[in-house]
Amino acid sequence: MRNKLTDELAVCGLKAALALAEQCPEKVNRLFLREDRLRLFMPLCKDLAARKRPYKICEDDELERVCKSVHHQGVVAMREGSEIEPLTREDLELWAGQAKTGVVLVDLGNDHNLGAIVRAAAFFDAHFVVVNERDAEARLSTSAYRVAEGAMEHVALRRIGNVPAFIADAAKKLLVIGTDTRARRRIGDLPAISKELGEERGGIALALGNEEHGLPQNVKDLCSCVLRVPGTGNVESLNVAQAAALFLREIYDL
């Protein structure tokens, strides 16, 4: 739930709120919590008091009203600055120079996928997630934060307006891996591909498309390689977050 008047986002769920409190307490404007959560959030409460910001002990029904969700797990933090920052050329140069791994999301489908992918990215030490600003679901939301289970504070989120232009630019500096259920090469070929192509580039970017349509052809044409996850064929494809986790696990082992 986003408060448009104050540009605040409700962050709920215990792990998500704890990560925000520990990593970015200065971004919390207000805090609502059950009494049994007070001990865990006492440092944040002291910080809020020092900044003359409110915190309030609440019952579950009030917490549900604040965040518009029953999945609050006893705490709701109202976070400022709920927009994803635009990507800069310096970001790409930094990721390439430090050989970082990240994900490029062309078309998400829903905000739960964003949360799940960010969670997988943080788990497998991916540094960045780039989203398409033309995708209405590619946004910070209460659901995305909750599903990410605290990972939002460990991954750099950036937005772009022209995906093909970004992929073309990124492919000059990073190994850009496209995904396609009909690709000739498989995820298991990644170590050989990385050895063949990765030496000329710093870092890896995994490009993921919509679950229904996949990556657009003009994006696949710009990738360093295009791979698929082999399966039984009983279902056409994996959920995009599942596919992201499998690829990030393989990249983590390189």
PDB file of C-alpha atoms in Angstrom:
ATOM      1  CA  MET A   1       0.000   0.000   0.000  1.00  0.00           C
ATOM      2  CA  ARG A   2       1.395   3.364  -1.085  1.00  0.00           C
ATOM      3  CA  ASN A   3       0.451   6.672   0.534  1.00  0.00           C
ATOM      4  CA  LYS A   4       0.438   9.052  -2.439  1.00  0.00           C
ATOM      5  CA  LEU A   5       0.119  12.174  -0.279  1.00  0.00           C
ATOM      6  CA  THR A   6       3.308  11.499   1.699  1.00  0.00           C
ATOM      7  CA  ASP A   7       5.142   9.319  -0.868  1.00  0.00           C
ATOM      8  CA  GLU A   8       5.366   6.525   1.683  1.00  0.00           C
ATOM      9  CA  LEU A   9       5.240   2.772   1.169  1.00  0.00           C
ATOM     10  CA  ALA A  10       3.968   0.341   3.787  1.00  0.00           C
ATOM     11  CA  VAL A  11       6.607  -2.326   4.411  1.00  0.00           C
ATOM     12  CA  CYS A  12       5.136  -5.244   6.328  1.00  0.00           C
ATOM     13  CA  GLY A  13       6.284  -8.737   7.206  1.00  0.00           C
ATOM     14  CA  LEU A  14       8.787  -9.339   9.981  1.00  0.00           C
ATOM     15  CA  LYS A  15      11.909 -10.009   7.902  1.00  0.00           C
ATOM     16  CA  ALA A  16      11.214  -7.191   5.446  1.00  0.00           C
ATOM     17  CA  ALA A  17      10.638  -4.657   8.218  1.00  0.00           C
ATOM     18  CA  LEU A  18      13.667  -5.851  10.211  1.00  0.00           C
ATOM     19  CA  ALA A  19      15.959  -5.556   7.180  1.00  0.00           C
ATOM     20  CA  LEU A  20      14.683  -2.030   6.526  1.00  0.00           C
ATOM     21  CA  ALA A  21      15.147  -1.099  10.192  1.00  0.00           C
ATOM     22  CA  GLU A  22      18.691  -2.477  10.301  1.00  0.00           C
ATOM     23  CA  GLN A  23      19.972  -1.353   6.887  1.00  0.00           C
ATOM     24  CA  CYS A  24      18.116   1.916   6.253  1.00  0.00           C
ATOM     25  CA  PRO A  25      16.489   3.183   9.478  1.00  0.00           C
ATOM     26  CA  GLU A  26      16.658   6.765   8.194  1.00  0.00           C
ATOM     27  CA  LYS A  27      14.105   5.869   5.495  1.00  0.00           C
ATOM     28  CA  VAL A  28      11.437   4.913   8.041  1.00  0.00           C
ATOM     29  CA  ASN A  29       9.027   7.778   8.786  1.00  0.00           C
ATOM     30  CA  ARG A  30       6.537   5.959  10.991  1.00  0.00           C
ATOM     31  CA  LEU A  31       6.267   2.572  12.673  1.00  0.00           C
ATOM     32  CA  PHE A  32       3.231   0.543  13.753  1.00  0.00           C
ATOM     33  CA  LEU A  33       3.795  -2.692  15.676  1.00  0.00           C
ATOM     34  CA  ARG A  34       2.313  -5.175  18.098  1.00  0.00           C
ATOM     35  CA  GLU A  35       3.667  -5.138  21.627  1.00  0.00           C
ATOM     36  CA  ASP A  36       5.329  -8.528  21.161  1.00  0.00           C
ATOM     37  CA  ARG A  37       7.489  -7.028  18.368  1.00  0.00           C
ATOM     38  CA  LEU A  38       8.679  -4.029  20.398  1.00  0.00           C
ATOM     39  CA  ARG A  39      11.892  -5.664  21.648  1.00  0.00           C
ATOM     40  CA  LEU A  40      13.048  -6.452  18.095  1.00  0.00           C
ATOM     41  CA  PHE A  41      12.428  -2.891  16.923  1.00  0.00           C
ATOM     42  CA  MET A  42      13.606  -0.982  19.985  1.00  0.00           C
ATOM     43  CA  PRO A  43      16.693   0.488  18.181  1.00  0.00           C
ATOM     44  CA  LEU A  44      14.428   1.815  15.412  1.00  0.00           C
ATOM     45  CA  CYS A  45      11.952   3.195  17.954  1.00  0.00           C
ATOM     46  CA  LYS A  46      14.781   5.093  19.655  1.00  0.00           C
ATOM     47  CA  ASP A  47      15.930   6.417  16.279  1.00  0.00           C
ATOM     48  CA  LEU A  48      12.402   7.517  15.402  1.00  0.00           C
ATOM     49  CA  ALA A  49      12.033   9.265  18.762  1.00  0.00           C
ATOM     50  CA  ALA A  50      15.338  11.081  18.233  1.00  0.00           C
ATOM     51  CA  ARG A  51      14.072  12.282  14.834  1.00  0.00           C
ATOM     52  CA  LYS A  52      10.707  13.203  16.353  1.00  0.00           C
ATOM     53  CA  ARG A  53       8.941  10.599  14.243  1.00  0.00           C
ATOM     54  CA  PRO A  54       6.050   8.539  15.652  1.00  0.00           C
ATOM     55  CA  TYR A  55       5.770   4.881  16.497  1.00  0.00           C
ATOM     56  CA  LYS A  56       2.669   3.220  17.857  1.00  0.00           C
ATOM     57  CA  ILE A  57       1.773  -0.049  19.576  1.00  0.00           C
ATOM     58  CA  CYS A  58      -1.244  -1.529  17.732  1.00  0.00           C
ATOM     59  CA  GLU A  59      -3.482  -4.544  17.583  1.00  0.00           C
ATOM     60  CA  ASP A  60      -3.759  -6.687  14.453  1.00  0.00           C
ATOM     61  CA  ASP A  61      -6.896  -4.984  13.129  1.00  0.00           C
ATOM     62  CA  GLU A  62      -5.203  -1.575  13.052  1.00  0.00           C
ATOM     63  CA  LEU A  63      -2.092  -3.030  11.420  1.00  0.00           C
ATOM     64  CA  GLU A  64      -4.296  -4.526   8.705  1.00  0.00           C
ATOM     65  CA  ARG A  65      -5.890  -1.138   8.063  1.00  0.00           C
ATOM     66  CA  VAL A  66      -2.492   0.560   7.830  1.00  0.00           C
ATOM     67  CA  CYS A  67      -0.976  -1.834   5.273  1.00  0.00           C
ATOM     68  CA  LYS A  68      -4.176  -3.208   3.651  1.00  0.00           C
ATOM     69  CA  SER A  69      -2.947  -6.764   4.224  1.00  0.00           C
ATOM     70  CA  VAL A  70      -3.431  -9.564   6.727  1.00  0.00           C
ATOM     71  CA  HIS A  71       0.195 -10.601   6.174  1.00  0.00           C
ATOM     72  CA  HIS A  72       1.767  -7.913   8.359  1.00  0.00           C
ATOM     73  CA  GLN A  73       3.257 -10.365  10.912  1.00  0.00           C
ATOM     74  CA  GLY A  74       2.884  -7.791  13.639  1.00  0.00           C
ATOM     75  CA  VAL A  75       4.736  -4.832  12.160  1.00  0.00           C
ATOM     76  CA  VAL A  76       4.280  -2.125   9.500  1.00  0.00           C
ATOM     77  CA  ALA A  77       7.010   0.401   8.689  1.00  0.00           C
ATOM     78  CA  MET A  78       6.092   3.409   6.548  1.00  0.00           C
ATOM     79  CA  ARG A  79       9.075   3.936   4.250  1.00  0.00           C
ATOM     80  CA  GLU A  80       9.855   7.144   2.370  1.00  0.00           C
ATOM     81  CA  GLY A  81      11.036   7.354  -1.217  1.00  0.00           C
ATOM     82  CA  SER A  82       9.091   4.533  -2.849  1.00  0.00           C
ATOM     83  CA  GLU A  83      10.309   5.056  -6.433  1.00  0.00           C
ATOM     84  CA  ILE A  84      13.004   2.953  -8.118  1.00  0.00           C
ATOM     85  CA  GLU A  85      15.968   5.122  -9.140  1.00  0.00           C
ATOM     86  CA  PRO A  86      16.830   5.472 -12.853  1.00  0.00           C
ATOM     87  CA  LEU A  87      19.908   3.655 -14.112  1.00  0.00           C
ATOM     88  CA  THR A  88      22.970   5.786 -14.802  1.00  0.00           C
ATOM     89  CA  ARG A  89      25.963   5.086 -17.025  1.00  0.00           C
ATOM     90  CA  GLU A  90      28.059   5.088 -13.864  1.00  0.00           C
ATOM     91  CA  ASP A  91      25.987   2.168 -12.523  1.00  0.00           C
ATOM     92  CA  LEU A  92      26.787   0.022 -15.546  1.00  0.00           C
ATOM     93  CA  GLU A  93      30.452   0.987 -15.483  1.00  0.00           C
ATOM     94  CA  LEU A  94      30.660   0.090 -11.792  1.00  0.00           C
ATOM     95  CA  TRP A  95      28.978  -3.301 -12.260  1.00  0.00           C
ATOM     96  CA  ALA A  96      31.257  -4.170 -15.158  1.00  0.00           C
ATOM     97  CA  GLY A  97      34.371  -2.936 -13.380  1.00  0.00           C
ATOM     98  CA  GLN A  98      33.586  -4.949 -10.255  1.00  0.00           C
ATOM     99  CA  ALA A  99      32.370  -8.012 -12.217  1.00  0.00           C
ATOM    100  CA  LYS A 100      28.924  -7.968 -10.600  1.00  0.00           C
ATOM    101  CA  THR A 101      26.024 -10.268 -11.408  1.00  0.00           C
ATOM    102  CA  GLY A 102      22.486  -8.999 -11.882  1.00  0.00           C
ATOM    103  CA  VAL A 103      19.086  -9.441 -13.503  1.00  0.00           C
ATOM    104  CA  VAL A 104      17.265  -7.473 -16.208  1.00  0.00           C
ATOM    105  CA  LEU A 105      13.470  -7.844 -16.075  1.00  0.00           C
ATOM    106  CA  VAL A 106      11.797  -6.990 -19.363  1.00  0.00           C
ATOM    107  CA  ASP A 107       8.196  -7.754 -18.356  1.00  0.00           C
ATOM    108  CA  LEU A 108       7.358  -9.061 -14.894  1.00  0.00           C
ATOM    109  CA  GLY A 109       3.696  -9.958 -14.946  1.00  0.00           C
ATOM    110  CA  ASN A 110       3.116  -9.135 -11.253  1.00  0.00           C
ATOM    111  CA  ASP A 111       4.832  -7.545  -8.276  1.00  0.00           C
ATOM    112  CA  HIS A 112       5.110 -10.877  -6.432  1.00  0.00           C
ATOM    113  CA  ASN A 113       7.565 -11.955  -9.136  1.00  0.00           C
ATOM    114  CA  LEU A 114       9.692  -8.886  -8.417  1.00  0.00           C
ATOM    115  CA  GLY A 115       9.869  -9.754  -4.735  1.00  0.00           C
ATOM    116  CA  ALA A 116      10.711 -13.401  -5.412  1.00  0.00           C
ATOM    117  CA  ILE A 117      13.424 -12.521  -7.955  1.00  0.00           C
ATOM    118  CA  VAL A 118      15.003  -9.942  -5.655  1.00  0.00           C
ATOM    119  CA  ARG A 119      15.022 -12.578  -2.897  1.00  0.00           C
ATOM    120  CA  ALA A 120      16.778 -15.084  -5.183  1.00  0.00           C
ATOM    121  CA  ALA A 121      19.213 -12.389  -6.336  1.00  0.00           C
ATOM    122  CA  ALA A 122      20.233 -11.552  -2.773  1.00  0.00           C
ATOM    123  CA  PHE A 123      20.514 -15.240  -1.840  1.00  0.00           C
ATOM    124  CA  PHE A 124      22.866 -15.973  -4.746  1.00  0.00           C
ATOM    125  CA  ASP A 125      24.934 -12.779  -4.345  1.00  0.00           C
ATOM    126  CA  ALA A 126      23.563 -10.919  -7.352  1.00  0.00           C
ATOM    127  CA  HIS A 127      24.183  -7.200  -6.968  1.00  0.00           C
ATOM    128  CA  PHE A 128      21.542  -5.518  -9.146  1.00  0.00           C
ATOM    129  CA  VAL A 129      18.039  -5.876 -10.577  1.00  0.00           C
ATOM    130  CA  VAL A 130      17.071  -3.647 -13.515  1.00  0.00           C
ATOM    131  CA  VAL A 131      13.377  -3.226 -14.363  1.00  0.00           C
ATOM    132  CA  ASN A 132      11.517  -1.831 -17.346  1.00  0.00           C
ATOM    133  CA  GLU A 133       9.823   1.422 -16.334  1.00  0.00           C
ATOM    134  CA  ARG A 134       7.130   0.782 -18.978  1.00  0.00           C
ATOM    135  CA  ASP A 135       6.043  -2.333 -17.053  1.00  0.00           C
ATOM    136  CA  ALA A 136       3.285  -1.300 -14.625  1.00  0.00           C
ATOM    137  CA  GLU A 137       4.155  -4.157 -12.262  1.00  0.00           C
ATOM    138  CA  ALA A 138       7.865  -3.256 -12.074  1.00  0.00           C
ATOM    139  CA  ARG A 139       7.485  -1.137  -8.979  1.00  0.00           C
ATOM    140  CA  LEU A 140       8.139  -1.203  -5.293  1.00  0.00           C
ATOM    141  CA  SER A 141       5.000  -2.363  -3.539  1.00  0.00           C
ATOM    142  CA  THR A 142       3.999  -3.701  -0.160  1.00  0.00           C
ATOM    143  CA  SER A 143       3.600  -7.191  -1.674  1.00  0.00           C
ATOM    144  CA  ALA A 144       6.993  -7.094  -3.421  1.00  0.00           C
ATOM    145  CA  TYR A 145       8.711  -6.089  -0.186  1.00  0.00           C
ATOM    146  CA  ARG A 146       6.978  -8.810   1.806  1.00  0.00           C
ATOM    147  CA  VAL A 147       7.738 -11.564  -0.722  1.00  0.00           C
ATOM    148  CA  ALA A 148      11.387 -10.449  -0.887  1.00  0.00           C
ATOM    149  CA  GLU A 149      11.753 -11.307   2.821  1.00  0.00           C
ATOM    150  CA  GLY A 150      14.261  -8.525   3.531  1.00  0.00           C
ATOM    151  CA  ALA A 151      16.237  -8.825   0.286  1.00  0.00           C
ATOM    152  CA  MET A 152      15.225  -5.375  -1.006  1.00  0.00           C
ATOM    153  CA  GLU A 153      17.894  -3.796   1.213  1.00  0.00           C
ATOM    154  CA  HIS A 154      20.663  -5.960  -0.283  1.00  0.00           C
ATOM    155  CA  VAL A 155      20.133  -5.441  -4.032  1.00  0.00           C
ATOM    156  CA  ALA A 156      20.519  -2.283  -6.136  1.00  0.00           C
ATOM    157  CA  LEU A 157      17.218  -1.669  -7.982  1.00  0.00           C
ATOM    158  CA  ARG A 158      17.314   0.505 -11.101  1.00  0.00           C
ATOM    159  CA  ARG A 159      14.834   1.323 -13.895  1.00  0.00           C
ATOM    160  CA  ILE A 160      15.331   1.825 -17.626  1.00  0.00           C
ATOM    161  CA  GLY A 161      13.081   3.169 -20.391  1.00  0.00           C
ATOM    162  CA  ASN A 162      14.608   1.523 -23.472  1.00  0.00           C
ATOM    163  CA  VAL A 163      15.350  -2.161 -22.894  1.00  0.00           C
ATOM    164  CA  PRO A 164      16.958  -3.000 -26.272  1.00  0.00           C
ATOM    165  CA  ALA A 165      19.273   0.025 -26.023  1.00  0.00           C
ATOM    166  CA  PHE A 166      20.313  -0.985 -22.522  1.00  0.00           C
ATOM    167  CA  ILE A 167      20.922  -4.626 -23.526  1.00  0.00           C
ATOM    168  CA  ALA A 168      23.022  -3.503 -26.495  1.00  0.00           C
ATOM    169  CA  ASP A 169      25.102  -1.271 -24.248  1.00  0.00           C
ATOM    170  CA  ALA A 170      25.371  -3.853 -21.460  1.00  0.00           C
ATOM    171  CA  ALA A 171      26.474  -6.608 -23.859  1.00  0.00           C
ATOM    172  CA  LYS A 172      29.637  -4.605 -24.607  1.00  0.00           C
ATOM    173  CA  LYS A 173      30.640  -4.753 -20.945  1.00  0.00           C
ATOM    174  CA  LEU A 174      28.833  -7.754 -19.434  1.00  0.00           C
ATOM    175  CA  LEU A 175      28.045 -11.317 -20.444  1.00  0.00           C
ATOM    176  CA  VAL A 176      24.301 -10.951 -21.126  1.00  0.00           C
ATOM    177  CA  ILE A 177      22.403 -14.222 -20.852  1.00  0.00           C
ATOM    178  CA  GLY A 178      18.984 -14.307 -22.479  1.00  0.00           C
ATOM    179  CA  THR A 179      16.388 -16.965 -21.642  1.00  0.00           C
ATOM    180  CA  ASP A 180      14.074 -18.809 -24.023  1.00  0.00           C
ATOM    181  CA  THR A 181      12.201 -22.096 -23.592  1.00  0.00           C
ATOM    182  CA  ARG A 182      13.047 -22.950 -27.236  1.00  0.00           C
ATOM    183  CA  ALA A 183      16.746 -22.047 -27.151  1.00  0.00           C
ATOM    184  CA  ARG A 184      19.186 -24.570 -28.619  1.00  0.00           C
ATOM    185  CA  ARG A 185      21.712 -24.300 -25.807  1.00  0.00           C
ATOM    186  CA  ARG A 186      20.961 -25.280 -22.229  1.00  0.00           C
ATOM    187  CA  ILE A 187      21.663 -23.830 -18.810  1.00  0.00           C
ATOM    188  CA  GLY A 188      24.232 -26.604 -18.343  1.00  0.00           C
ATOM    189  CA  ASP A 189      26.291 -25.060 -21.170  1.00  0.00           C
ATOM    190  CA  LEU A 190      26.843 -21.913 -19.138  1.00  0.00           C
ATOM    191  CA  PRO A 191      30.290 -22.812 -17.718  1.00  0.00           C
ATOM    192  CA  ALA A 192      31.679 -23.379 -21.229  1.00  0.00           C
ATOM    193  CA  ILE A 193      30.010 -20.221 -22.537  1.00  0.00           C
ATOM    194  CA  SER A 194      31.363 -18.205 -19.643  1.00  0.00           C
ATOM    195  CA  LYS A 195      34.861 -19.485 -20.301  1.00  0.00           C
ATOM    196  CA  GLU A 196      34.518 -18.708 -23.997  1.00  0.00           C
ATOM    197  CA  LEU A 197      32.916 -15.253 -23.777  1.00  0.00           C
ATOM    198  CA  GLY A 198      33.223 -14.081 -20.193  1.00  0.00           C
ATOM    199  CA  GLU A 199      36.935 -13.294 -20.290  1.00  0.00           C
ATOM    200  CA  GLU A 200      36.248 -10.319 -22.560  1.00  0.00           C
ATOM    201  CA  ARG A 201      33.603  -8.867 -20.225  1.00  0.00           C
ATOM    202  CA  GLY A 202      33.231  -8.055 -16.548  1.00  0.00           C
ATOM    203  CA  GLY A 203      30.160  -9.418 -14.801  1.00  0.00           C
ATOM    204  CA  ILE A 204      26.959 -11.128 -15.923  1.00  0.00           C
ATOM    205  CA  ALA A 205      23.427  -9.882 -16.601  1.00  0.00           C
ATOM    206  CA  LEU A 206      20.540 -12.356 -16.804  1.00  0.00           C
ATOM    207  CA  ALA A 207      17.681 -11.122 -19.038  1.00  0.00           C
ATOM    208  CA  LEU A 208      14.217 -12.495 -18.271  1.00  0.00           C
ATOM    209  CA  GLY A 209      10.973 -11.925 -20.157  1.00  0.00           C
ATOM    210  CA  ASN A 210       7.267 -12.340 -19.597  1.00  0.00           C
ATOM    211  CA  GLU A 211       6.105 -15.847 -18.599  1.00  0.00           C
ATOM    212  CA  GLU A 212       3.625 -15.980 -21.475  1.00  0.00           C
ATOM    213  CA  HIS A 213       5.646 -14.464 -24.321  1.00  0.00           C
ATOM    214  CA  GLY A 214       9.259 -14.649 -23.114  1.00  0.00           C
ATOM    215  CA  LEU A 215      11.912 -12.217 -24.258  1.00  0.00           C
ATOM    216  CA  PRO A 216      11.137 -10.146 -27.367  1.00  0.00           C
ATOM    217  CA  GLN A 217      13.140 -11.218 -30.407  1.00  0.00           C
ATOM    218  CA  ASN A 218      14.884  -7.838 -30.659  1.00  0.00           C
ATOM    219  CA  VAL A 219      16.187  -8.318 -27.118  1.00  0.00           C
ATOM    220  CA  LYS A 220      17.283 -11.930 -27.667  1.00  0.00           C
ATOM    221  CA  ASP A 221      19.209 -10.851 -30.767  1.00  0.00           C
ATOM    222  CA  LEU A 222      21.298  -8.500 -28.626  1.00  0.00           C
ATOM    223  CA  CYS A 223      22.182 -11.007 -25.886  1.00  0.00           C
ATOM    224  CA  SER A 224      25.605 -12.649 -25.702  1.00  0.00           C
ATOM    225  CA  CYS A 225      23.850 -16.038 -25.633  1.00  0.00           C
ATOM    226  CA  VAL A 226      20.355 -17.474 -25.164  1.00  0.00           C
ATOM    227  CA  LEU A 227      19.762 -20.514 -22.950  1.00  0.00           C
ATOM    228  CA  ARG A 228      16.901 -22.669 -21.747  1.00  0.00           C
ATOM    229  CA  VAL A 229      16.171 -24.803 -18.699  1.00  0.00           C
ATOM    230  CA  PRO A 230      15.506 -28.370 -19.922  1.00  0.00           C
ATOM    231  CA  GLY A 231      12.536 -30.194 -18.434  1.00  0.00           C
ATOM    232  CA  THR A 232      10.049 -32.995 -19.023  1.00  0.00           C
ATOM    233  CA  GLY A 233       7.741 -30.958 -21.239  1.00  0.00           C
ATOM    234  CA  ASN A 234       4.742 -31.775 -19.030  1.00  0.00           C
ATOM    235  CA  VAL A 235       4.295 -28.023 -18.602  1.00  0.00           C
ATOM    236  CA  GLU A 236       5.507 -25.412 -21.071  1.00  0.00           C
ATOM    237  CA  SER A 237       7.716 -23.387 -18.778  1.00  0.00           C
ATOM    238  CA  LEU A 238       8.679 -22.383 -15.261  1.00  0.00           C
ATOM    239  CA  ASN A 239       7.471 -19.371 -13.346  1.00  0.00           C
ATOM    240  CA  VAL A 240       9.861 -16.488 -14.116  1.00  0.00           C
ATOM    241  CA  ALA A 241      11.021 -16.343 -10.488  1.00  0.00           C
ATOM    242  CA  GLN A 242      11.773 -20.089 -10.521  1.00  0.00           C
ATOM    243  CA  ALA A 243      13.759 -19.723 -13.734  1.00  0.00           C
ATOM    244  CA  ALA A 244      15.650 -16.765 -12.273  1.00  0.00           C
ATOM    245  CA  ALA A 245      16.618 -18.795  -9.197  1.00  0.00           C
ATOM    246  CA  LEU A 246      17.904 -21.711 -11.309  1.00  0.00           C
ATOM    247  CA  PHE A 247      20.017 -19.442 -13.511  1.00  0.00           C
ATOM    248  CA  LEU A 248      21.343 -17.429 -10.574  1.00  0.00           C
ATOM    249  CA  ARG A 249      22.328 -20.664  -8.834  1.00  0.00           C
ATOM    250  CA  GLU A 250      24.259 -21.760 -11.929  1.00  0.00           C
ATOM    251  CA  ILE A 251      25.936 -18.337 -12.230  1.00  0.00           C
ATOM    252  CA  TYR A 252      26.828 -18.395  -8.521  1.00  0.00           C
ATOM    253  CA  ASP A 253      28.833 -21.593  -9.101  1.00  0.00           C
ATOM    254  CA  LEU A 254      30.909 -20.197 -11.969  1.00  0.00           C
TER     255      LEU A 254
END
